[in-house]
Short mmCIF file of the C-alpha atoms (twelve columns), coordinates in Angstrom:
data_MODEL
# 
_entry.id   MODEL 
# 
loop_
_atom_site.group_PDB 
_atom_site.id 
_atom_site.type_symbol 
_atom_site.label_atom_id 
_atom_site.label_alt_id 
_atom_site.label_comp_id 
_atom_site.label_asym_id 
_atom_site.label_seq_id 
_atom_site.Cartn_x 
_atom_site.Cartn_y 
_atom_site.Cartn_z 
_atom_site.pdbx_PDB_model_num 
ATOM 1   C CA . MET A 1   -112.291 -94.429  45.806 1 
ATOM 2   C CA . LEU A 2   -110.380 -92.583  48.472 1 
ATOM 3   C CA . LYS A 3   -107.100 -91.277  47.104 1 
ATOM 4   C CA . LEU A 4   -104.317 -91.429  49.653 1 
ATOM 5   C CA . SER A 5   -101.802 -88.640  49.777 1 
ATOM 6   C CA . THR A 6   -98.087  -89.414  49.506 1 
ATOM 7   C CA . THR A 7   -97.687  -88.787  53.235 1 
ATOM 8   C CA . SER A 8   -100.587 -91.083  54.100 1 
ATOM 9   C CA . SER A 9   -99.195  -93.802  51.842 1 
ATOM 10  C CA . LEU A 10  -95.821  -93.548  53.558 1 
ATOM 11  C CA . VAL A 11  -97.417  -93.793  56.990 1 
ATOM 12  C CA . LEU A 12  -99.371  -96.906  55.975 1 
ATOM 13  C CA . LEU A 13  -96.275  -98.432  54.417 1 
ATOM 14  C CA . LEU A 14  -94.256  -97.818  57.559 1 
ATOM 15  C CA . ALA A 15  -97.046  -99.169  59.730 1 
ATOM 16  C CA . SER A 16  -97.236  -102.348 57.661 1 
ATOM 17  C CA . ALA A 17  -93.480  -102.689 58.019 1 
ATOM 18  C CA . GLY A 18  -93.806  -102.553 61.772 1 
ATOM 19  C CA . GLY A 19  -93.756  -98.929  62.842 1 
ATOM 20  C CA . THR A 20  -93.418  -95.247  62.113 1 
ATOM 21  C CA . ALA A 21  -90.438  -93.457  60.632 1 
ATOM 22  C CA . ASP A 22  -89.436  -92.447  64.148 1 
ATOM 23  C CA . GLY A 23  -89.732  -96.039  65.323 1 
ATOM 24  C CA . ILE A 24  -87.629  -97.361  62.474 1 
ATOM 25  C CA . ARG A 25  -85.076  -94.601  63.017 1 
ATOM 26  C CA . VAL A 26  -84.737  -95.418  66.707 1 
ATOM 27  C CA . ARG A 27  -84.489  -99.169  66.159 1 
ATOM 28  C CA . THR A 28  -81.988  -98.745  63.319 1 
ATOM 29  C CA . SER A 29  -79.882  -96.342  65.340 1 
ATOM 30  C CA . THR A 30  -79.840  -98.595  68.399 1 
ATOM 31  C CA . ALA A 31  -78.955  -101.692 66.388 1 
ATOM 32  C CA . GLU A 32  -76.231  -99.950  64.385 1 
ATOM 33  C CA . MET A 33  -74.630  -98.333  67.414 1 
ATOM 34  C CA . ARG A 34  -74.685  -101.633 69.279 1 
ATOM 35  C CA . LYS A 35  -73.017  -103.285 66.302 1 
ATOM 36  C CA . ALA A 36  -70.482  -100.455 66.082 1 
ATOM 37  C CA . ARG A 37  -69.557  -100.712 69.759 1 
ATOM 38  C CA . ILE A 38  -69.096  -104.470 69.481 1 
ATOM 39  C CA . ALA A 39  -66.877  -104.032 66.417 1 
ATOM 40  C CA . VAL A 40  -64.767  -101.403 68.162 1 
ATOM 41  C CA . ARG A 41  -64.363  -103.559 71.277 1 
ATOM 42  C CA . GLU A 42  -63.159  -106.383 69.050 1 
ATOM 43  C CA . ASP A 43  -60.759  -103.981 67.334 1 
ATOM 44  C CA . MET A 44  -59.276  -102.803 70.618 1 
ATOM 45  C CA . ALA A 45  -58.809  -106.408 71.726 1 
ATOM 46  C CA . VAL A 46  -56.904  -107.137 68.504 1 
ATOM 47  C CA . ILE A 47  -54.795  -103.999 68.931 1 
ATOM 48  C CA . ALA A 48  -53.964  -104.923 72.529 1 
ATOM 49  C CA . GLN A 49  -52.945  -108.404 71.377 1 
ATOM 50  C CA . ASN A 50  -50.772  -106.947 68.604 1 
ATOM 51  C CA . GLU A 51  -49.066  -104.588 71.043 1 
ATOM 52  C CA . GLN A 52  -48.438  -107.411 73.504 1 
ATOM 53  C CA . LEU A 53  -46.891  -109.526 70.756 1 
ATOM 54  C CA . LEU A 54  -44.717  -106.610 69.668 1 
ATOM 55  C CA . GLY A 55  -43.552  -106.178 73.263 1 
ATOM 56  C CA . GLU A 56  -42.593  -109.847 73.438 1 
ATOM 57  C CA . HIS A 57  -40.634  -109.516 70.197 1 
ATOM 58  C CA . VAL A 58  -38.813  -106.429 71.494 1 
ATOM 59  C CA . GLU A 59  -37.871  -108.299 74.668 1 
ATOM 60  C CA . SER A 60  -36.624  -111.307 72.697 1 
ATOM 61  C CA . LEU A 61  -34.662  -109.077 70.341 1 
ATOM 62  C CA . SER A 62  -32.945  -107.420 73.283 1 
ATOM 63  C CA . SER A 63  -31.565  -110.805 74.341 1 
ATOM 64  C CA . VAL A 64  -30.534  -111.701 70.785 1 
ATOM 65  C CA . LEU A 65  -28.747  -108.373 70.327 1 
ATOM 66  C CA . GLU A 66  -26.907  -108.850 73.616 1 
ATOM 67  C CA . ALA A 67  -25.736  -112.270 72.454 1 
ATOM 68  C CA . ALA A 68  -24.606  -110.833 69.117 1 
ATOM 69  C CA . ARG A 69  -22.770  -108.039 70.899 1 
ATOM 70  C CA . ASP A 70  -20.943  -110.551 73.092 1 
ATOM 71  C CA . PHE A 71  -19.861  -112.585 70.075 1 
ATOM 72  C CA . LEU A 72  -18.667  -109.524 68.198 1 
ATOM 73  C CA . SER A 73  -16.919  -107.682 71.007 1 
ATOM 74  C CA . SER A 74  -15.442  -110.536 73.028 1 
ATOM 75  C CA . SER A 75  -12.469  -112.764 72.351 1 
ATOM 76  C CA . ASP A 76  -13.689  -115.365 74.836 1 
ATOM 77  C CA . PRO A 77  -14.269  -118.922 73.637 1 
ATOM 78  C CA . GLU A 78  -17.747  -119.612 72.370 1 
ATOM 79  C CA . SER A 79  -18.560  -121.847 75.347 1 
ATOM 80  C CA . ASP A 80  -17.961  -118.971 77.754 1 
ATOM 81  C CA . ILE A 81  -20.267  -116.681 75.808 1 
ATOM 82  C CA . THR A 82  -23.130  -119.168 75.562 1 
ATOM 83  C CA . LYS A 83  -23.065  -119.534 79.338 1 
ATOM 84  C CA . ARG A 84  -24.033  -115.878 79.597 1 
ATOM 85  C CA . MET A 85  -26.905  -116.188 77.124 1 
ATOM 86  C CA . PRO A 86  -30.505  -116.048 78.336 1 
ATOM 87  C CA . ALA A 87  -32.058  -119.513 78.264 1 
ATOM 88  C CA . ASP A 88  -34.362  -118.807 75.304 1 
ATOM 89  C CA . VAL A 89  -31.582  -117.320 73.171 1 
ATOM 90  C CA . LYS A 90  -29.183  -120.134 74.020 1 
ATOM 91  C CA . GLU A 91  -31.798  -122.738 73.105 1 
ATOM 92  C CA . ALA A 92  -32.468  -121.112 69.723 1 
ATOM 93  C CA . TYR A 93  -28.744  -120.705 69.100 1 
ATOM 94  C CA . LEU A 94  -27.944  -124.358 69.831 1 
ATOM 95  C CA . LYS A 95  -30.840  -125.547 67.668 1 
ATOM 96  C CA . LEU A 96  -29.546  -123.523 64.736 1 
ATOM 97  C CA . LYS A 97  -26.046  -124.802 65.323 1 
ATOM 98  C CA . ASP A 98  -27.109  -128.453 65.475 1 
ATOM 99  C CA . HIS A 99  -29.296  -128.050 62.392 1 
ATOM 100 C CA . SER A 100 -26.554  -126.352 60.401 1 
ATOM 101 C CA . LYS A 101 -23.967  -128.997 61.275 1 
ATOM 102 C CA . THR A 102 -26.053  -131.570 59.436 1 
ATOM 103 C CA . GLY A 103 -25.796  -129.504 56.240 1 
ATOM 104 C CA . SER A 104 -22.985  -129.120 53.748 1 
ATOM 105 C CA . ASN A 105 -19.340  -129.476 54.703 1 
ATOM 106 C CA . SER A 106 -18.714  -125.809 53.961 1 
ATOM 107 C CA . VAL A 107 -21.421  -124.774 56.419 1 
ATOM 108 C CA . ALA A 108 -20.137  -127.201 59.010 1 
ATOM 109 C CA . ASN A 109 -16.621  -125.833 58.632 1 
ATOM 110 C CA . VAL A 110 -17.858  -122.303 59.241 1 
ATOM 111 C CA . LEU A 111 -19.820  -123.347 62.283 1 
ATOM 112 C CA . ASN A 112 -16.827  -125.126 63.747 1 
ATOM 113 C CA . SER A 113 -14.572  -122.119 63.221 1 
ATOM 114 C CA . VAL A 114 -13.869  -119.251 65.591 1 
ATOM 115 C CA . MET A 115 -16.530  -117.233 63.741 1 
ATOM 116 C CA . SER A 116 -19.274  -119.803 64.364 1 
ATOM 117 C CA . GLY A 117 -21.066  -117.527 66.830 1 
ATOM 118 C CA . PRO A 118 -21.510  -114.538 64.494 1 
ATOM 119 C CA . ALA A 119 -22.382  -116.873 61.603 1 
ATOM 120 C CA . ILE A 120 -25.291  -118.395 63.492 1 
ATOM 121 C CA . MET A 121 -26.465  -115.004 64.721 1 
ATOM 122 C CA . VAL A 122 -27.213  -113.984 61.110 1 
ATOM 123 C CA . PRO A 123 -30.225  -116.341 60.647 1 
ATOM 124 C CA . MET A 124 -31.308  -115.697 64.234 1 
ATOM 125 C CA . LEU A 125 -31.433  -111.973 63.562 1 
ATOM 126 C CA . GLN A 126 -33.199  -112.546 60.248 1 
ATOM 127 C CA . GLY A 127 -35.803  -114.575 62.117 1 
ATOM 128 C CA . MET A 128 -36.390  -111.650 64.460 1 
ATOM 129 C CA . TYR A 129 -36.616  -109.325 61.454 1 
ATOM 130 C CA . GLU A 130 -39.404  -111.479 60.003 1 
ATOM 131 C CA . LYS A 131 -41.296  -111.333 63.298 1 
ATOM 132 C CA . PHE A 132 -41.349  -107.550 63.194 1 
ATOM 133 C CA . LYS A 133 -42.475  -107.696 59.564 1 
ATOM 134 C CA . GLY A 134 -45.353  -109.830 60.799 1 
ATOM 135 C CA . ASP A 135 -46.166  -107.218 63.447 1 
ATOM 136 C CA . ILE A 136 -46.364  -104.545 60.749 1 
ATOM 137 C CA . LYS A 137 -48.489  -106.762 58.502 1 
ATOM 138 C CA . ARG A 138 -51.012  -107.341 61.292 1 
ATOM 139 C CA . ALA A 139 -51.095  -103.625 62.110 1 
ATOM 140 C CA . ASN A 140 -51.669  -102.763 58.441 1 
ATOM 141 C CA . ALA A 141 -54.536  -105.244 58.255 1 
ATOM 142 C CA . GLN A 142 -56.200  -103.724 61.312 1 
ATOM 143 C CA . GLU A 143 -55.745  -100.208 59.944 1 
ATOM 144 C CA . LYS A 144 -57.365  -101.270 56.665 1 
ATOM 145 C CA . ARG A 145 -60.318  -102.853 58.473 1 
ATOM 146 C CA . ALA A 146 -61.001  -99.587  60.287 1 
ATOM 147 C CA . ALA A 147 -60.750  -97.557  57.066 1 
ATOM 148 C CA . ASP A 148 -62.941  -99.986  55.105 1 
ATOM 149 C CA . ARG A 149 -65.592  -99.825  57.804 1 
ATOM 150 C CA . VAL A 150 -65.832  -96.032  57.559 1 
ATOM 151 C CA . GLN A 151 -65.993  -96.202  53.758 1 
ATOM 152 C CA . LYS A 152 -68.780  -98.774  53.955 1 
ATOM 153 C CA . GLN A 153 -70.831  -96.583  56.288 1 
ATOM 154 C CA . GLU A 154 -70.295  -93.522  54.103 1 
ATOM 155 C CA . ALA A 155 -71.382  -95.503  51.035 1 
ATOM 156 C CA . GLU A 156 -74.567  -96.526  52.860 1 
ATOM 157 C CA . TYR A 157 -75.191  -92.881  53.746 1 
ATOM 158 C CA . VAL A 158 -75.002  -91.924  50.057 1 
ATOM 159 C CA . GLU A 159 -77.318  -94.806  49.181 1 
ATOM 160 C CA . PHE A 160 -79.873  -93.603  51.751 1 
ATOM 161 C CA . GLN A 161 -79.743  -90.168  50.121 1 
ATOM 162 C CA . LYS A 162 -80.393  -91.653  46.686 1 
ATOM 163 C CA . GLU A 163 -83.296  -93.723  48.016 1 
ATOM 164 C CA . GLY A 164 -84.824  -90.730  49.784 1 
ATOM 165 C CA . LYS A 165 -84.432  -92.253  53.244 1 
ATOM 166 C CA . THR A 166 -83.744  -88.879  54.780 1 
ATOM 167 C CA . PHE A 167 -85.134  -89.964  58.144 1 
ATOM 168 C CA . LEU A 168 -82.133  -92.327  58.508 1 
ATOM 169 C CA . LEU A 169 -79.386  -89.883  57.555 1 
ATOM 170 C CA . ALA A 170 -78.869  -88.206  60.934 1 
ATOM 171 C CA . GLN A 171 -78.526  -91.532  62.727 1 
ATOM 172 C CA . LYS A 172 -76.240  -92.917  60.039 1 
ATOM 173 C CA . GLN A 173 -74.023  -89.854  60.404 1 
ATOM 174 C CA . LYS A 174 -73.738  -90.529  64.137 1 
ATOM 175 C CA . VAL A 175 -72.524  -94.040  63.377 1 
ATOM 176 C CA . ILE A 176 -70.040  -92.688  60.831 1 
ATOM 177 C CA . ASP A 177 -68.727  -90.124  63.326 1 
ATOM 178 C CA . TYR A 178 -68.358  -92.839  65.971 1 
ATOM 179 C CA . TYR A 179 -66.353  -95.064  63.631 1 
ATOM 180 C CA . LYS A 180 -64.198  -92.119  62.570 1 
ATOM 181 C CA . ARG A 181 -63.349  -91.225  66.173 1 
ATOM 182 C CA . GLN A 182 -62.414  -94.805  66.911 1 
ATOM 183 C CA . LYS A 183 -60.378  -94.989  63.701 1 
ATOM 184 C CA . GLU A 184 -58.403  -91.942  64.814 1 
ATOM 185 C CA . ILE A 185 -57.688  -93.540  68.185 1 
ATOM 186 C CA . GLN A 186 -56.621  -96.763  66.472 1 
ATOM 187 C CA . HIS A 187 -54.409  -94.810  64.086 1 
ATOM 188 C CA . ASN A 188 -52.426  -93.398  67.007 1 
ATOM 189 C CA . HIS A 189 -51.742  -96.944  68.213 1 
ATOM 190 C CA . TYR A 190 -50.877  -97.913  64.643 1 
ATOM 191 C CA . ARG A 191 -48.297  -95.147  64.251 1 
ATOM 192 C CA . THR A 192 -46.658  -96.013  67.576 1 
ATOM 193 C CA . LEU A 193 -46.445  -99.702  66.658 1 
ATOM 194 C CA . LEU A 194 -44.989  -98.952  63.225 1 
ATOM 195 C CA . LYS A 195 -42.390  -96.604  64.681 1 
ATOM 196 C CA . MET A 196 -41.282  -99.209  67.211 1 
ATOM 197 C CA . ALA A 197 -41.195  -102.066 64.685 1 
ATOM 198 C CA . HIS A 198 -39.221  -100.082 62.100 1 
ATOM 199 C CA . ASN A 199 -36.781  -98.959  64.790 1 
ATOM 200 C CA . MET A 200 -36.135  -102.558 65.826 1 
ATOM 201 C CA . MET A 201 -35.769  -103.682 62.210 1 
ATOM 202 C CA . GLY A 202 -33.176  -100.974 61.627 1 
ATOM 203 C CA . ARG A 203 -31.155  -102.240 64.577 1 
ATOM 204 C CA . ILE A 204 -31.407  -105.796 63.326 1 
ATOM 205 C CA . LYS A 205 -30.074  -104.837 59.887 1 
ATOM 206 C CA . LYS A 206 -27.022  -103.126 61.341 1 
ATOM 207 C CA . VAL A 207 -26.112  -105.935 63.733 1 
ATOM 208 C CA . LYS A 208 -26.828  -108.623 61.126 1 
ATOM 209 C CA . ASN A 209 -24.407  -106.948 58.722 1 
ATOM 210 C CA . MET A 210 -21.786  -106.790 61.471 1 
ATOM 211 C CA . CYS A 211 -22.253  -110.493 62.203 1 
ATOM 212 C CA . ALA A 212 -21.993  -111.360 58.504 1 
ATOM 213 C CA . ASP A 213 -18.768  -109.356 58.223 1 
ATOM 214 C CA . ALA A 214 -17.335  -111.010 61.327 1 
ATOM 215 C CA . ALA A 215 -18.284  -114.464 60.039 1 
ATOM 216 C CA . ALA A 216 -16.396  -113.642 56.835 1 
ATOM 217 C CA . GLY A 217 -13.307  -112.799 58.860 1 
ATOM 218 C CA . LYS A 218 -13.617  -109.023 58.791 1 
ATOM 219 C CA . LYS A 219 -12.672  -107.296 62.014 1 
ATOM 220 C CA . LEU A 220 -15.088  -104.655 63.223 1 
ATOM 221 C CA . SER A 221 -13.816  -101.108 63.476 1 
ATOM 222 C CA . GLN A 222 -13.810  -99.198  66.738 1 
ATOM 223 C CA . LYS A 223 -16.659  -97.067  65.409 1 
ATOM 224 C CA . GLU A 224 -18.730  -100.162 64.645 1 
ATOM 225 C CA . LEU A 225 -18.082  -101.551 68.114 1 
ATOM 226 C CA . GLN A 226 -19.208  -98.275  69.658 1 
ATOM 227 C CA . GLU A 227 -22.368  -98.329  67.565 1 
ATOM 228 C CA . LEU A 228 -22.934  -101.938 68.593 1 
ATOM 229 C CA . ASN A 229 -22.792  -100.980 72.269 1 
ATOM 230 C CA . LEU A 230 -25.353  -98.246  71.621 1 
ATOM 231 C CA . ILE A 231 -27.666  -100.666 69.832 1 
ATOM 232 C CA . ALA A 232 -27.283  -103.386 72.462 1 
ATOM 233 C CA . PRO A 233 -26.263  -101.707 75.740 1 
ATOM 234 C CA . ARG A 234 -25.237  -103.876 78.637 1 
ATOM 235 C CA . THR A 235 -28.247  -104.148 80.910 1 
ATOM 236 C CA . GLY A 236 -28.194  -105.044 84.559 1 
ATOM 237 C CA . ALA A 237 -29.237  -108.593 83.717 1 
ATOM 238 C CA . GLY A 238 -26.531  -108.859 81.072 1 
ATOM 239 C CA . ALA A 239 -23.861  -107.605 83.448 1 
ATOM 240 C CA . ALA A 240 -24.980  -110.082 86.082 1 
ATOM 241 C CA . ARG A 241 -24.702  -112.955 83.611 1 
ATOM 242 C CA . GLU A 242 -21.130  -111.942 82.784 1 
ATOM 243 C CA . ASN A 243 -20.163  -112.399 86.425 1 
ATOM 244 C CA . LEU A 244 -21.422  -115.963 86.544 1 
# 
């Protein structure tokens, strides 16, 4: 009986499986890289969507902060201030007001007082705060997906080593390097998004506290009013609305 060498046995085994080691290596590499590119394209689409949503939240917050600033720094009647609100902010404000008036008498009394504007701004600002928390949660999830993917590929690399599949290691390393490069790019987007979201949340906290104090009858200090104007500066659009 002809005794096959280890090398000959491997060649026959590979042939029966559909090709040589080189053939398997090429097909595996092509399939894995194609899969990697598809995954990365999907990641970038998610990141772009997250950044767009963050931008929309920043724009909405700008309008909410302007409305809060007007309530806190103006002695005009509430009706005059709501006329200067952007349509989306005014709609949300009136919905909160109508909803709150159907609640307890104590809440209704507050809403019908001079401080009704600042009182309603508190839940509006909290709502914006939650939106930015959602932005961070989505960014964290995407960051974890990218990290998990690299870990999975590295674990497969170690498994190939244990199984003696040395002919697949070089190609697997290329896939790992590709995922790592993309992860680094994604991480830069992640850091920028986190920085922006945390910055906006810090502004919300400060203005929300000011609104809560004003609703409780506490007059803001000159320093607080100055800080408020820095947080919510009067934009060209805001100035134009004041002249209406």
